[in-house]
Tab-separated table of C-alpha atoms in Angstrom:
chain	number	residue	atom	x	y	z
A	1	UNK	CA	-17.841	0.878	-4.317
A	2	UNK	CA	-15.457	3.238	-6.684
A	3	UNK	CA	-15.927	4.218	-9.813
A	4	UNK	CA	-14.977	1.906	-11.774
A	5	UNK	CA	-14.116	-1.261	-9.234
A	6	UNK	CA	-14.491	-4.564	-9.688
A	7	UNK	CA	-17.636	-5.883	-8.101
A	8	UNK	CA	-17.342	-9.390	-5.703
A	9	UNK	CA	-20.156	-10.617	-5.196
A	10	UNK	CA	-21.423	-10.577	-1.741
A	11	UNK	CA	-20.000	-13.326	1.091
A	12	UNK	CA	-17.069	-13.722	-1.344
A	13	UNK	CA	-13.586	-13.215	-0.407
A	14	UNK	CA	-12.022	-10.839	-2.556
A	15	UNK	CA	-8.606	-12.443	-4.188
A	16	UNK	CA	-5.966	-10.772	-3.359
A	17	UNK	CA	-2.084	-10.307	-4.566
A	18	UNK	CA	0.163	-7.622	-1.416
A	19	UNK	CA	3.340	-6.617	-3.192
A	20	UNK	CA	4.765	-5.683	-0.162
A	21	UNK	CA	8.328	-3.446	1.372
A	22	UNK	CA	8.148	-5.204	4.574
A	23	UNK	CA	7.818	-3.139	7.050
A	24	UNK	CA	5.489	-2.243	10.460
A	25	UNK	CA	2.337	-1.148	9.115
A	26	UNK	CA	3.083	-3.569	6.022
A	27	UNK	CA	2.900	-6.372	8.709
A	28	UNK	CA	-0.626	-5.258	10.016
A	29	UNK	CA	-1.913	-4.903	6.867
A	30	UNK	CA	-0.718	-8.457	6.347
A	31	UNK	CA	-1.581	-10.132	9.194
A	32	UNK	CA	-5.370	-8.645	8.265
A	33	UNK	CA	-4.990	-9.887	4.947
A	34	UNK	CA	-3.983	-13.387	5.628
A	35	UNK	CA	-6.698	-13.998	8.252
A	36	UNK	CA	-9.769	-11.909	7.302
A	37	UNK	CA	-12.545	-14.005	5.680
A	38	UNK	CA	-13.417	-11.257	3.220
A	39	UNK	CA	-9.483	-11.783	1.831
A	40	UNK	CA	-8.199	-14.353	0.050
A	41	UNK	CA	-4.809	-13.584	0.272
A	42	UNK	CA	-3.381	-15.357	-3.014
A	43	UNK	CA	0.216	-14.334	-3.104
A	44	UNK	CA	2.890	-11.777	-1.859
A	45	UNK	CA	5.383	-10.395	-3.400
A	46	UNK	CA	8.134	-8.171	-2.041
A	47	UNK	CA	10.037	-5.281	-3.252
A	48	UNK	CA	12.936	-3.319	-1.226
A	49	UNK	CA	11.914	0.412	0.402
A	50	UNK	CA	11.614	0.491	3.994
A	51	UNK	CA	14.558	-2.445	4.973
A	52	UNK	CA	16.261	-4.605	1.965
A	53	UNK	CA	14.624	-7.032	0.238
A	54	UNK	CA	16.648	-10.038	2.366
A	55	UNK	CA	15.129	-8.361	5.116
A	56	UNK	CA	11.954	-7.380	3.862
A	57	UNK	CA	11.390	-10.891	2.911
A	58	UNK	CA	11.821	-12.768	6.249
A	59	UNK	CA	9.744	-10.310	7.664
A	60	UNK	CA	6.877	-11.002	5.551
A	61	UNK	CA	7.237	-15.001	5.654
A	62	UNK	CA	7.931	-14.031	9.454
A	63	UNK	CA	4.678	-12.148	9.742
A	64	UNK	CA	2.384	-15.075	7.545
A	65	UNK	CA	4.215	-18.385	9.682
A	66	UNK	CA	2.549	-16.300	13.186
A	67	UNK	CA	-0.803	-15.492	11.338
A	68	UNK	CA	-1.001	-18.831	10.301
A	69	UNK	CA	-0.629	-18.599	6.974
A	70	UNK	CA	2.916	-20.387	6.005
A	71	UNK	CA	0.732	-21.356	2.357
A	72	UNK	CA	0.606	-18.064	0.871
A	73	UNK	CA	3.708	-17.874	-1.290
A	74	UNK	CA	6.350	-15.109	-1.040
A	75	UNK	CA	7.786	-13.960	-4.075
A	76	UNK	CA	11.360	-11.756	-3.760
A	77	UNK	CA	11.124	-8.846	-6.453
A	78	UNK	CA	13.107	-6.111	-7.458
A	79	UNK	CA	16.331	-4.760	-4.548
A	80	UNK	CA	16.450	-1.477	-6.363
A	81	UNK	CA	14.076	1.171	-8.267
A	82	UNK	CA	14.014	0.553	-12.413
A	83	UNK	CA	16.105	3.745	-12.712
A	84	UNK	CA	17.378	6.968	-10.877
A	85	UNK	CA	15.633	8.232	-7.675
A	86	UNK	CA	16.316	10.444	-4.819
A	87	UNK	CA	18.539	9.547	-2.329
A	88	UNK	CA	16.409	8.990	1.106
A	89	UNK	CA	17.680	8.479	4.529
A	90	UNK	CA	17.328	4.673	5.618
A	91	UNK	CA	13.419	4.243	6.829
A	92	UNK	CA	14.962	1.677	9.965
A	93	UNK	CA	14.841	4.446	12.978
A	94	UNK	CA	10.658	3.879	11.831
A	95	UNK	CA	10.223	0.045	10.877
A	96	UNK	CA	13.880	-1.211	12.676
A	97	UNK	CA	16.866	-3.030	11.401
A	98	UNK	CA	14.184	-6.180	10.765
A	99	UNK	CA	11.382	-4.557	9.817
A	100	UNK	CA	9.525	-5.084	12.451
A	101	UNK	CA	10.311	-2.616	14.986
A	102	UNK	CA	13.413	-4.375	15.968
A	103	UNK	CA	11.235	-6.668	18.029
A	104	UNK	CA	12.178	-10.129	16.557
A	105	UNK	CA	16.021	-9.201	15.497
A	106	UNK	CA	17.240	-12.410	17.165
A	107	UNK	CA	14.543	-14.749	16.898
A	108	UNK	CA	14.729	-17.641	14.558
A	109	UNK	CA	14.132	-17.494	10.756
A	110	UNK	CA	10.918	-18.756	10.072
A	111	UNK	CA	10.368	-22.035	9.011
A	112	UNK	CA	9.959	-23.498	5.094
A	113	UNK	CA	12.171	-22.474	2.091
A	114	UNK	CA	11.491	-19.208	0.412
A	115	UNK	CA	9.619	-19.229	-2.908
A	116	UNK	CA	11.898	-19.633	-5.858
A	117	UNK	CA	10.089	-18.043	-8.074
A	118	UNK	CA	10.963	-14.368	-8.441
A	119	UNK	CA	7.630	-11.844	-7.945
A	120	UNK	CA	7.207	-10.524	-11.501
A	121	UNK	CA	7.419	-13.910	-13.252
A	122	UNK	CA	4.781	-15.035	-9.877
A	123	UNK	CA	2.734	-11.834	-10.916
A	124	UNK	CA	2.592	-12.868	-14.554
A	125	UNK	CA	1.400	-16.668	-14.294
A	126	UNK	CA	-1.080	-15.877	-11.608
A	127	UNK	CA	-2.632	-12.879	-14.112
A	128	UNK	CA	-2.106	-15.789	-17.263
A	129	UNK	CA	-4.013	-18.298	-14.962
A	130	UNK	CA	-6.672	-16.086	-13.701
A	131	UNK	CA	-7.257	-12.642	-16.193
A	132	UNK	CA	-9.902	-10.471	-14.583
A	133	UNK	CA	-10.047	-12.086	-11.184
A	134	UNK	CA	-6.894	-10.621	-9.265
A	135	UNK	CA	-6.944	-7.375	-7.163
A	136	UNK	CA	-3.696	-5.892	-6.338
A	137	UNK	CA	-2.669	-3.716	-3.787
A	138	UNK	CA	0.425	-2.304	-3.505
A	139	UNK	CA	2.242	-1.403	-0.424
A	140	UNK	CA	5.728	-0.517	-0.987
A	141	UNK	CA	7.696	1.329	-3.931
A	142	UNK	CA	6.343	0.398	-6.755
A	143	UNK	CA	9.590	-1.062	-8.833
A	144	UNK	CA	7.822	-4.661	-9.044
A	145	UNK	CA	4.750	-3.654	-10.819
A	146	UNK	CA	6.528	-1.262	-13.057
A	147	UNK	CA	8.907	-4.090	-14.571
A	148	UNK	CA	5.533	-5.884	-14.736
A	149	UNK	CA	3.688	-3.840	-16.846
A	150	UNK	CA	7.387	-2.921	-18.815
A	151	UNK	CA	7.878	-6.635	-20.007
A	152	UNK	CA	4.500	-7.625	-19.861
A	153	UNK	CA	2.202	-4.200	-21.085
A	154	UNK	CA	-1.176	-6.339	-21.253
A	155	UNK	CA	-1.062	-8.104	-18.220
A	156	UNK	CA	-2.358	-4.626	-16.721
A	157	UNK	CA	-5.287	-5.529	-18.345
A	158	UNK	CA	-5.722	-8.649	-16.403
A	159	UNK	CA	-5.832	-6.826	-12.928
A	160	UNK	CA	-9.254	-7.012	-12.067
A	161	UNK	CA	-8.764	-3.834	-9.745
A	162	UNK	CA	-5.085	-2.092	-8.962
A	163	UNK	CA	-5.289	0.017	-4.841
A	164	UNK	CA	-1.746	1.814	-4.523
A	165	UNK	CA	-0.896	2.861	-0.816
A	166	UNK	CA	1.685	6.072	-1.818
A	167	UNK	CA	1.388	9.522	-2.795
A	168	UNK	CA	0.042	12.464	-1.690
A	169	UNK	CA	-2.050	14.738	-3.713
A	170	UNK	CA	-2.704	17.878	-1.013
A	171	UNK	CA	-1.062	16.906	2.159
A	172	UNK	CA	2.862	17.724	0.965
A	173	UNK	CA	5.637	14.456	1.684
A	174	UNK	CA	7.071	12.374	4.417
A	175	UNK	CA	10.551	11.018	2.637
A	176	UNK	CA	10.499	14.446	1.089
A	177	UNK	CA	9.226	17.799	0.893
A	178	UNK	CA	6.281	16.556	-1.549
A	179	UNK	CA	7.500	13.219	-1.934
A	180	UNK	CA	5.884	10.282	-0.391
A	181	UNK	CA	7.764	7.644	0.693
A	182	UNK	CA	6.907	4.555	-1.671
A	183	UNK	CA	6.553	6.838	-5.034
A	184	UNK	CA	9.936	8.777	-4.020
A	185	UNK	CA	11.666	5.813	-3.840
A	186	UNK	CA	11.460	5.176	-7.273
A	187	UNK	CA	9.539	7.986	-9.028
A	188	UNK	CA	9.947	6.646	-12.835
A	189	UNK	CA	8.243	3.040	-11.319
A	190	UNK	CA	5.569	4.903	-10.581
A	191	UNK	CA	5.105	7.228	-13.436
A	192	UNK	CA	4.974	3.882	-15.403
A	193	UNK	CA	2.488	2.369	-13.486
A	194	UNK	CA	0.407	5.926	-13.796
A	195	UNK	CA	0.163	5.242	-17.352
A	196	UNK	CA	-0.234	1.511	-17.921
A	197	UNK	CA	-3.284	0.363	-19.338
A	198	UNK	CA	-5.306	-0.594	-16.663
A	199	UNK	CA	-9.144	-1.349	-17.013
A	200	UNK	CA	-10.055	0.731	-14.839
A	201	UNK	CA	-8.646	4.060	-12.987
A	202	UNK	CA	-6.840	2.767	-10.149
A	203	UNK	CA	-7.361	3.817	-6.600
A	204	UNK	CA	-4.551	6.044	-4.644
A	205	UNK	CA	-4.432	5.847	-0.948
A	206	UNK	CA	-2.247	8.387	-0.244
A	207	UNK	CA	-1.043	10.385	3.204
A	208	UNK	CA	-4.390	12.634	2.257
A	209	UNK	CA	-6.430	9.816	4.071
A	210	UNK	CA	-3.213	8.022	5.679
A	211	UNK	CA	-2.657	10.986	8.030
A	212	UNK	CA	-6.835	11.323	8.678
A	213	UNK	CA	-8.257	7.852	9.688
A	214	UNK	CA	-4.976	6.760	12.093
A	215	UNK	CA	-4.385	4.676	15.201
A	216	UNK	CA	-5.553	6.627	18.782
A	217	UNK	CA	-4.193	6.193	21.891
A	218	UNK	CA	-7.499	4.034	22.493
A	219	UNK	CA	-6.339	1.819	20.387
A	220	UNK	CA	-2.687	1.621	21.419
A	221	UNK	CA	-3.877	0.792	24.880
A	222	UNK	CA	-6.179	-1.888	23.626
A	223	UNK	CA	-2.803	-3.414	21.685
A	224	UNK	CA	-1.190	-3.194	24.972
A	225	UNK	CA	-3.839	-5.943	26.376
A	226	UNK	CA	-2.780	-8.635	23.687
A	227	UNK	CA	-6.276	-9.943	23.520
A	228	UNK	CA	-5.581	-11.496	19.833
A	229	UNK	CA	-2.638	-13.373	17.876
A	230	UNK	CA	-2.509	-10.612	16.050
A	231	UNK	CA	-1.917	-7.501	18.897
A	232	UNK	CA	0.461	-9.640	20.850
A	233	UNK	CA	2.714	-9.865	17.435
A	234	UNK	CA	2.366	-6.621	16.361
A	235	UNK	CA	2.405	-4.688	19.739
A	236	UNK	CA	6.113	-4.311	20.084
A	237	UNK	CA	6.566	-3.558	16.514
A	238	UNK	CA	3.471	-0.741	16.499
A	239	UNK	CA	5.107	0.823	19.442
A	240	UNK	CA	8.504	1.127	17.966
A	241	UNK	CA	7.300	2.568	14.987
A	242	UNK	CA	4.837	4.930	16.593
A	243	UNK	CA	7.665	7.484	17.813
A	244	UNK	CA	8.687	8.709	14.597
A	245	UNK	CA	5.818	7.900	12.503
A	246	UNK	CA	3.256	9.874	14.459
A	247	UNK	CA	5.663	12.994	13.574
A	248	UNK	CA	2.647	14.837	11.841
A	249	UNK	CA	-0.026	13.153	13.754
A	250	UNK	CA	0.980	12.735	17.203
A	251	UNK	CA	-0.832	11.881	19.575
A	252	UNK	CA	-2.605	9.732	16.877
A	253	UNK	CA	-0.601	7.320	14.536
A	254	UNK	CA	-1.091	6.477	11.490
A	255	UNK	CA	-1.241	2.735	9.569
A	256	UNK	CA	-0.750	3.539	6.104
A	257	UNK	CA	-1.101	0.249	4.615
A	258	UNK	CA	-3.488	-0.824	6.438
A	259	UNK	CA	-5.851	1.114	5.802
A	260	UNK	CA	-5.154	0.459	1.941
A	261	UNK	CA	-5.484	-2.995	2.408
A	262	UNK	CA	-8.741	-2.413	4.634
A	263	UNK	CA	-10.257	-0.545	1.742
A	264	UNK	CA	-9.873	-3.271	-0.691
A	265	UNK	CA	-12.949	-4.796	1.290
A	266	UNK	CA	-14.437	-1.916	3.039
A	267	UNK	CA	-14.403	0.600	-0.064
A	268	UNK	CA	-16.770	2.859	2.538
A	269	UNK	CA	-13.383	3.627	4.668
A	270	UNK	CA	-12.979	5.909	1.606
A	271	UNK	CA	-15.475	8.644	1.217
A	272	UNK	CA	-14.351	11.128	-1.181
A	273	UNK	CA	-12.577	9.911	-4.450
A	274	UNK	CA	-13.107	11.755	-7.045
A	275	UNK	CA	-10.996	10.328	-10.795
A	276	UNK	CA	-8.280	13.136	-11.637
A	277	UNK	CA	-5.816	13.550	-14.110
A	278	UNK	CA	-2.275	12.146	-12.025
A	279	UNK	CA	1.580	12.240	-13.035
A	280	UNK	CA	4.878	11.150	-10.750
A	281	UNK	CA	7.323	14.132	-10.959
A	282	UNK	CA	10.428	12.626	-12.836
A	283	UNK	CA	12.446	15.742	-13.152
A	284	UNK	CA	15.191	15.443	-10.446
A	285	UNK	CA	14.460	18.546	-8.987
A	286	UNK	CA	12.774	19.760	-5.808
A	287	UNK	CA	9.778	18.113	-6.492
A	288	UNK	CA	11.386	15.030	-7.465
A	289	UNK	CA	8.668	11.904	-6.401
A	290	UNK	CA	5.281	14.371	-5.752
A	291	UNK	CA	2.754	12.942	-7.137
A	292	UNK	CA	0.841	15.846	-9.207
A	293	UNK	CA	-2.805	15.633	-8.904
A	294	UNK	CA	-4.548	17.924	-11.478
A	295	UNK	CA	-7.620	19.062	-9.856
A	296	UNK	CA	-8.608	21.538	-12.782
A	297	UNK	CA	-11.047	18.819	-13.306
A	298	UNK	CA	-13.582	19.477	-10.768
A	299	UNK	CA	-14.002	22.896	-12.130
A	300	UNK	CA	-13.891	22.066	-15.687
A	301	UNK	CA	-16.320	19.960	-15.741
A	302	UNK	CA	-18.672	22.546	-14.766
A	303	UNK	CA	-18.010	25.752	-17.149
A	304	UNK	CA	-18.017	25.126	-20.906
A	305	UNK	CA	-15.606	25.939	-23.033
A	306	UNK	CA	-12.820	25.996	-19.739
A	307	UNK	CA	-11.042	22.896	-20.159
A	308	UNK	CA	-7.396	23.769	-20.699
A	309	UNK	CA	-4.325	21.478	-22.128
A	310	UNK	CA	-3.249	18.635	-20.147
A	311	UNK	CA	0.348	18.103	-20.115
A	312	UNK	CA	1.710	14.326	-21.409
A	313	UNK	CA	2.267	11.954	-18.863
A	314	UNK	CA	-1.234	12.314	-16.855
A	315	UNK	CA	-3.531	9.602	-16.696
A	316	UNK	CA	-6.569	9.160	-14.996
A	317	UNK	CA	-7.098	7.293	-11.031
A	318	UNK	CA	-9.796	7.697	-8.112
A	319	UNK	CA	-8.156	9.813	-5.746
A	320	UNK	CA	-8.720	8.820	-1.850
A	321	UNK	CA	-9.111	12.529	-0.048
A	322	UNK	CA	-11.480	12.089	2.525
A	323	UNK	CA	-11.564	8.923	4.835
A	324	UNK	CA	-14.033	7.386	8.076
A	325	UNK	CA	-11.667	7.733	10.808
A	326	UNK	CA	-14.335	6.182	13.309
A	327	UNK	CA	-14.465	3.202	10.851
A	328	UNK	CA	-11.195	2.484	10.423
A	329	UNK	CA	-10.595	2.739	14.132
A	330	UNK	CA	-13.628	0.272	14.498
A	331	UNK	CA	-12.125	-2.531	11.770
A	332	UNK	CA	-8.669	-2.195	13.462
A	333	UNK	CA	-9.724	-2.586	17.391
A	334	UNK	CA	-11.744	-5.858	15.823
A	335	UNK	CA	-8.343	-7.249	14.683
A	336	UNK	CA	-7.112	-6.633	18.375
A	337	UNK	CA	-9.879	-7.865	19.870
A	338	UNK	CA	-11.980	-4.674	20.704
């Protein structure tokens, strides 16, 4: 387990809230989510990033109706960051104009009414109702959770355990030059989820492990078979977005959110995550969106009389910077039916 993580007992499903951008590997990590017994998937909430948040939103309802999950509520959140960010080119050459590859574009909305009840308020009664029980994991930008913990600072202290898919503390950007996608998107979101008063330092799965343990052609070809629900949904979807998301990794692609949401129950994906110092550059300039890891720490800790000043803004999280690729690979070619 981290540092720091709430313990489930064993043979208990771990209760779960996605907050959620809606797009391709936001889908697999849902689909797992809503139909893995070690999950109970309590809520989703969505946010924009990848497509809008109209779009974003059908996708995700889209996604739980074919799991089999129409019961988990969807909450619509925030259609823009809480204040200025970078402009970023449109992500829908990697997740598609529906945010799913482009594979269900003109297929029918799914079924039921949307939940009326916008995400934060959703966020807030379920943390009122149940304080200390509720992991979160975010998935997309993370504008939802920072008006959260903005209008509500000590329901942070109700999150049992907080896992943030975004960042990058050694392995340089993907929307930007050091920017990772969901924290460039709205940089001062993150910063103020950096330093909200969580119980415990909250876990960053970042491109340093996003870009290790990834999808093989192995597992690509297993997709291909449609042995499970869940490959013959997402194959079309996977295989859209693997052109341009493999750009670093090719011929390997990676999942980034699901392997965040994989971790929440299989903390051993995760093998090296040490708790450093972390800030969200908020300047505007060309490091606008990095997350700054401050791995001074490591060394400090080991020389007296070394420690040096840490600038404001820092706080401290488990950063994810070594990962099980065979693992991962294993838990995903069991959700297609390897």
């Amino acid at each position: 387990s981290y540092p720091g993580s709430r313990h489930y007992p064993p043979g208990v499903a771990v209760p779960l809230v996605i907050d959620t951008d809606g797009g391709v590997d936001d889908a697999c990590a849902l689909w797992f989510a809503a139909t893995d017994p070690r999950v109970d998937l309590v809520a989703v909430t969505v946010v924009w990033g990848n497509v809008s948040l109209e779009v974003a939103t059908t996708a995700v309802r889209r996604v739980l109706h074919a799991a089999g999950r129409p019961d988990v509520p969807v909450a619509a959140g925030r259609a823009t960051p809480v204040a200025g960010a970078p402009h970023l080119r449109a992500a829908d050459f990697i997740h598609g104009l529906d945010g799913l590859g482009n594979a269900y574009l003109d297929a029918d909305p799914p079924p039921g009414p949307p939940c009326q009840e916008p995400a934060v308020d959703l966020l807030a009664r379920l943390l009122t109702e149940r304080p200390g029980e509720l992991m979160i994991c975010t998935i997309g930008p993370l504008s939802n959770l920072a008006e959260l913990v903005t209008r509500y600072p000590d329901l942070a202290g109700h999150v049992a355990d907080l896992v943030v898919m975004g960042g990058s503390a050694r392995r340089g950007g993907n929307a930007l030059p050091v920017g990772e996608a969901n924290i460039a998107c709205d940089p001062t979101g993150a910063q103020q989820v950096v330093e909200a008063a969580w119980p415990s330092p909250p876990l960053m799965v970042g491109l340093d492990v996003t870009h290790q343990a990834t999808l093989s052609p192995a597992e690509f070809d297993l997709l291909a078979e449609h042995r499970t629900p869940a490959a013959a949904f997402l194959d079309a979807p996977l295989r859209f977005y693997r052109q341009f998301a493999s750009t670093r990794t090719a011929p390997d692609c990676p999942c980034h959110d699901l392997l965040a949401v994989m971790a929440v129950v299989e903390p051993g994906l995760l093998t090296e995550v040490p708790v450093l110092p972390v800030a969200v550059d908020c300047a505007g300039g060309p490091a606008w969106g990095a997350t700054v890891v401050d791995f001074r720490e490591t060394h400090f800790e080991h020389l007296e009389g070394s420690r040096q000043h840490t600038p404001s803004g820092f706080a401290p999280w488990r950063i994810s910077l070594q990962a099980d690729t065979d693992a991962f690979r294993a838990e995903v070619r069991a959700l297609f039916g390897g």
